[in-house]
PDB file of C-alpha atoms in Angstrom:
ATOM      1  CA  UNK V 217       0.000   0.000   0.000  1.00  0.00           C
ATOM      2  CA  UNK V 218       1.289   3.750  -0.687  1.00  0.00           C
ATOM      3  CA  UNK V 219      -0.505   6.094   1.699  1.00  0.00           C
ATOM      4  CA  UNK V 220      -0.029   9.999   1.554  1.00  0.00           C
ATOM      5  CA  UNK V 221       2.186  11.224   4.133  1.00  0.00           C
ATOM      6  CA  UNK V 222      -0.979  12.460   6.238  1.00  0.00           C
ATOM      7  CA  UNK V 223      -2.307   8.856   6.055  1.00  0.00           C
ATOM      8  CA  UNK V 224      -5.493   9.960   4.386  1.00  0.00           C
ATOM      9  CA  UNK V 225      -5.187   8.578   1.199  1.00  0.00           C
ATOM     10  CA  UNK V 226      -4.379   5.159   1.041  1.00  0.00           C
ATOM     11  CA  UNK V 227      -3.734   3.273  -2.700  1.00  0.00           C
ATOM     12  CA  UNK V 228      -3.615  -0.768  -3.197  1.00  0.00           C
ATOM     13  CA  UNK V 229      -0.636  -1.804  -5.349  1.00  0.00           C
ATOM     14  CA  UNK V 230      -1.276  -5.391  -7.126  1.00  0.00           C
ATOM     15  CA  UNK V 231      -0.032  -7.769  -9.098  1.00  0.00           C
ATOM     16  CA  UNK V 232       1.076  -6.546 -12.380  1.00  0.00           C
ATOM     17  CA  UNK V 233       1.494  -3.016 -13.934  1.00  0.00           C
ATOM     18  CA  UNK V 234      -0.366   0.449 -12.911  1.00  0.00           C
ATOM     19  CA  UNK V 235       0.356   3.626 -14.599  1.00  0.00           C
ATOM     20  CA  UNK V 236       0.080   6.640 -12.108  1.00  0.00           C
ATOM     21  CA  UNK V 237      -1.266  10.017 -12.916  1.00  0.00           C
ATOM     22  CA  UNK V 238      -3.491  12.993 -13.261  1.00  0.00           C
ATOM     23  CA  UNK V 239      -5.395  10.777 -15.669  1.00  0.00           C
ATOM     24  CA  UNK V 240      -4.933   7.371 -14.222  1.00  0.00           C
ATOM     25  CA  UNK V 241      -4.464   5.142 -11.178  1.00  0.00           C
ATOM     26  CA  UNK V 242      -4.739   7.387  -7.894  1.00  0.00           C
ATOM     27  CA  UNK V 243      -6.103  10.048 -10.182  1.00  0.00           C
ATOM     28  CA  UNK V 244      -8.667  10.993  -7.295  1.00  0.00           C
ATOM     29  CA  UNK V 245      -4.899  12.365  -5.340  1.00  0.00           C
ATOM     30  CA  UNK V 246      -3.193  13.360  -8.154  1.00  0.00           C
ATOM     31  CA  UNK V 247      -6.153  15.654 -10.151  1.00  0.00           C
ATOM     32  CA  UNK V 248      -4.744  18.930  -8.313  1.00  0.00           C
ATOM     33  CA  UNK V 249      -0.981  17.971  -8.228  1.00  0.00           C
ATOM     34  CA  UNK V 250       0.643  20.406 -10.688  1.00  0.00           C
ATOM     35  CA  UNK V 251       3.868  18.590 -10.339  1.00  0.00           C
ATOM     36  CA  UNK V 252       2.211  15.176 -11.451  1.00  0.00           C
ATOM     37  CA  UNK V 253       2.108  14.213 -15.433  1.00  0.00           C
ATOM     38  CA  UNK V 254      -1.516  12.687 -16.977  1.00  0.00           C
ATOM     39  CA  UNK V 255       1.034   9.553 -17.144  1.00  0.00           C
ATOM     40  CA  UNK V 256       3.901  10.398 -14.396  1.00  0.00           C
ATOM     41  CA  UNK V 257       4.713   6.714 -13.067  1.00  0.00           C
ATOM     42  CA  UNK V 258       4.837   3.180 -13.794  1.00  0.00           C
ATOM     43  CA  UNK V 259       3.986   1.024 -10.910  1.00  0.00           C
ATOM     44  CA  UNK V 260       4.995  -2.840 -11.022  1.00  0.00           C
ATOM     45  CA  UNK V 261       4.785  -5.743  -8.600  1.00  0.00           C
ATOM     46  CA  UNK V 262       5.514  -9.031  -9.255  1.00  0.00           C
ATOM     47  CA  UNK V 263       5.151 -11.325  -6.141  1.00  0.00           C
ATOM     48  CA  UNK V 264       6.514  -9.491  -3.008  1.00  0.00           C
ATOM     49  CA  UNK V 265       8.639  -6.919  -5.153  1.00  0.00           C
ATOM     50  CA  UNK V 266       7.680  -3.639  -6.346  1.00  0.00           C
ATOM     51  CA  UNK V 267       9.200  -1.044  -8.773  1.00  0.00           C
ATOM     52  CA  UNK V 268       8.839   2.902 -10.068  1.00  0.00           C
ATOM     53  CA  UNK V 269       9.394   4.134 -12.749  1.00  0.00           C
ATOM     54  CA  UNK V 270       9.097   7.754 -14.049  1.00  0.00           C
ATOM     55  CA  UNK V 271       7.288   8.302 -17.365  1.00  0.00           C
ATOM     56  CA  UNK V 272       6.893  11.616 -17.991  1.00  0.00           C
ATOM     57  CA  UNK V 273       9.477  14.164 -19.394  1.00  0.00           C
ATOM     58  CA  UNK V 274       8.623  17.168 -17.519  1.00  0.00           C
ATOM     59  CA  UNK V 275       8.145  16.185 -14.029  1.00  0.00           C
ATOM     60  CA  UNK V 276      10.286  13.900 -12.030  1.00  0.00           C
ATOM     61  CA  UNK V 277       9.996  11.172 -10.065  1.00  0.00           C
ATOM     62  CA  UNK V 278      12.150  10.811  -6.421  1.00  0.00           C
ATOM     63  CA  UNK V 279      12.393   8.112  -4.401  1.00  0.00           C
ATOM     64  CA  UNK V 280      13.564   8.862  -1.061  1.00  0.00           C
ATOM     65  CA  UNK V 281      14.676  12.334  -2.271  1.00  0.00           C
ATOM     66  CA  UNK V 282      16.729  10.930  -5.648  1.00  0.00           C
ATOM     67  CA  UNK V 283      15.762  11.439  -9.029  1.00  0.00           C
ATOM     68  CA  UNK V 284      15.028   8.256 -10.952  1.00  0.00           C
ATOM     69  CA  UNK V 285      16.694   7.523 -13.992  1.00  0.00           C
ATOM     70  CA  UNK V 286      15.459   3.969 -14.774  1.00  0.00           C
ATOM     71  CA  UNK V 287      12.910   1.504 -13.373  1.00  0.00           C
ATOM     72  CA  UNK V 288      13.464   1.415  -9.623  1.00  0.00           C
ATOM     73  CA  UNK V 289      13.284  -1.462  -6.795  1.00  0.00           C
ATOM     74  CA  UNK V 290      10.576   0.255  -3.770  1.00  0.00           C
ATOM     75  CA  UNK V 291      11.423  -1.044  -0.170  1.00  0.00           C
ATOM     76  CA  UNK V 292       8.854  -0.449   3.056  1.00  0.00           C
ATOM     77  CA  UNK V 293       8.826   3.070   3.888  1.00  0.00           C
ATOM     78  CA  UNK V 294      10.594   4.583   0.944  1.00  0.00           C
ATOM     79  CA  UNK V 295       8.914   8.242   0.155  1.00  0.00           C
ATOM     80  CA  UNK V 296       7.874   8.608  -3.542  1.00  0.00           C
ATOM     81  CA  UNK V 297       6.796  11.886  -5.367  1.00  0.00           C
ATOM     82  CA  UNK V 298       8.981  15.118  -5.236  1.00  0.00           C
ATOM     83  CA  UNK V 299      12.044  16.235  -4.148  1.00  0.00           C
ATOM     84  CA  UNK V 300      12.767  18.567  -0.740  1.00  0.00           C
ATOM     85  CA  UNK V 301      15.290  21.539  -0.818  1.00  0.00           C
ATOM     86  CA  UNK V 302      16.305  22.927   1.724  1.00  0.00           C
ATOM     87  CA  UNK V 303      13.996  21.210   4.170  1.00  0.00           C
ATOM     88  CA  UNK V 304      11.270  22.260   2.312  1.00  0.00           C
ATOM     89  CA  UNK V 305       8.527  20.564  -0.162  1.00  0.00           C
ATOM     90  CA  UNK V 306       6.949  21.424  -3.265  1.00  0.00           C
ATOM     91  CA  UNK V 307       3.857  22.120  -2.889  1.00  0.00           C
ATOM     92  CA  UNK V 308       2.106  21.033  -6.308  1.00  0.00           C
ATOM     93  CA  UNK V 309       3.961  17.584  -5.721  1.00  0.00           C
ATOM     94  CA  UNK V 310       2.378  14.512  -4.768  1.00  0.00           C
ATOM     95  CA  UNK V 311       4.250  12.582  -1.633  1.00  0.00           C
ATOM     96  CA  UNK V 312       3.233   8.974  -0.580  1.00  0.00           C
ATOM     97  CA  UNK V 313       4.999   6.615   1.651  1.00  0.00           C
ATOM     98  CA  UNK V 314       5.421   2.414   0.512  1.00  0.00           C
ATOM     99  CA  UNK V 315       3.962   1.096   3.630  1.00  0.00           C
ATOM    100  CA  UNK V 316       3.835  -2.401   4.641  1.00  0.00           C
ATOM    101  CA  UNK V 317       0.136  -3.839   5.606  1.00  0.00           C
TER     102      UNK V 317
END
């Protein structure tokens, strides 16, 4: 499950492939997000492992504060969504949290 950092959104990851966005899976979050593509991510589990990857050329996708480059292994609490300068988040960026349930 990825859950907003608040907890109040909460999205099921299964088997297979999701794509992410404004216009897609967890588009219900992700309508207001200015930061987030109509097709930002690629989700993929296969048994117990997940991966990201970022699909859109405009907006990024961070894990744990890193830019993704390629299709990237997700662990238990790893943040996905923006990056954070200077202790500080963007605010048109989505931020969820892999959480283990």
């Amino acid at each position: 499950v990825m859950t907003s950092l608040d907890e109040e959104y909460a999205y099921e990851i299964k088997d297979g492939t999701a794509i992410l966005g404004r216009e897609n899976e967890m588009k219900e979050y992700l309508a207001d997000k200015a930061y987030v593509s109509r097709q930002h991510a690629k989700i993929m589990k296969d048994d117990d492992m997940i991966y990201i990857e970022n699909l859109s050329n405009t907006n990024f996708t961070f894990v744990n504060n890193q830019k993704i480059a390629e299709k990237t292994e997700l662990h238990v609490d790893d943040e996905i969504g923006g990056n954070e300068t200077n202790g500080s988040r963007q605010s048109g960026a989505a931020y969820l949290i892999l959480r283990n349930v």
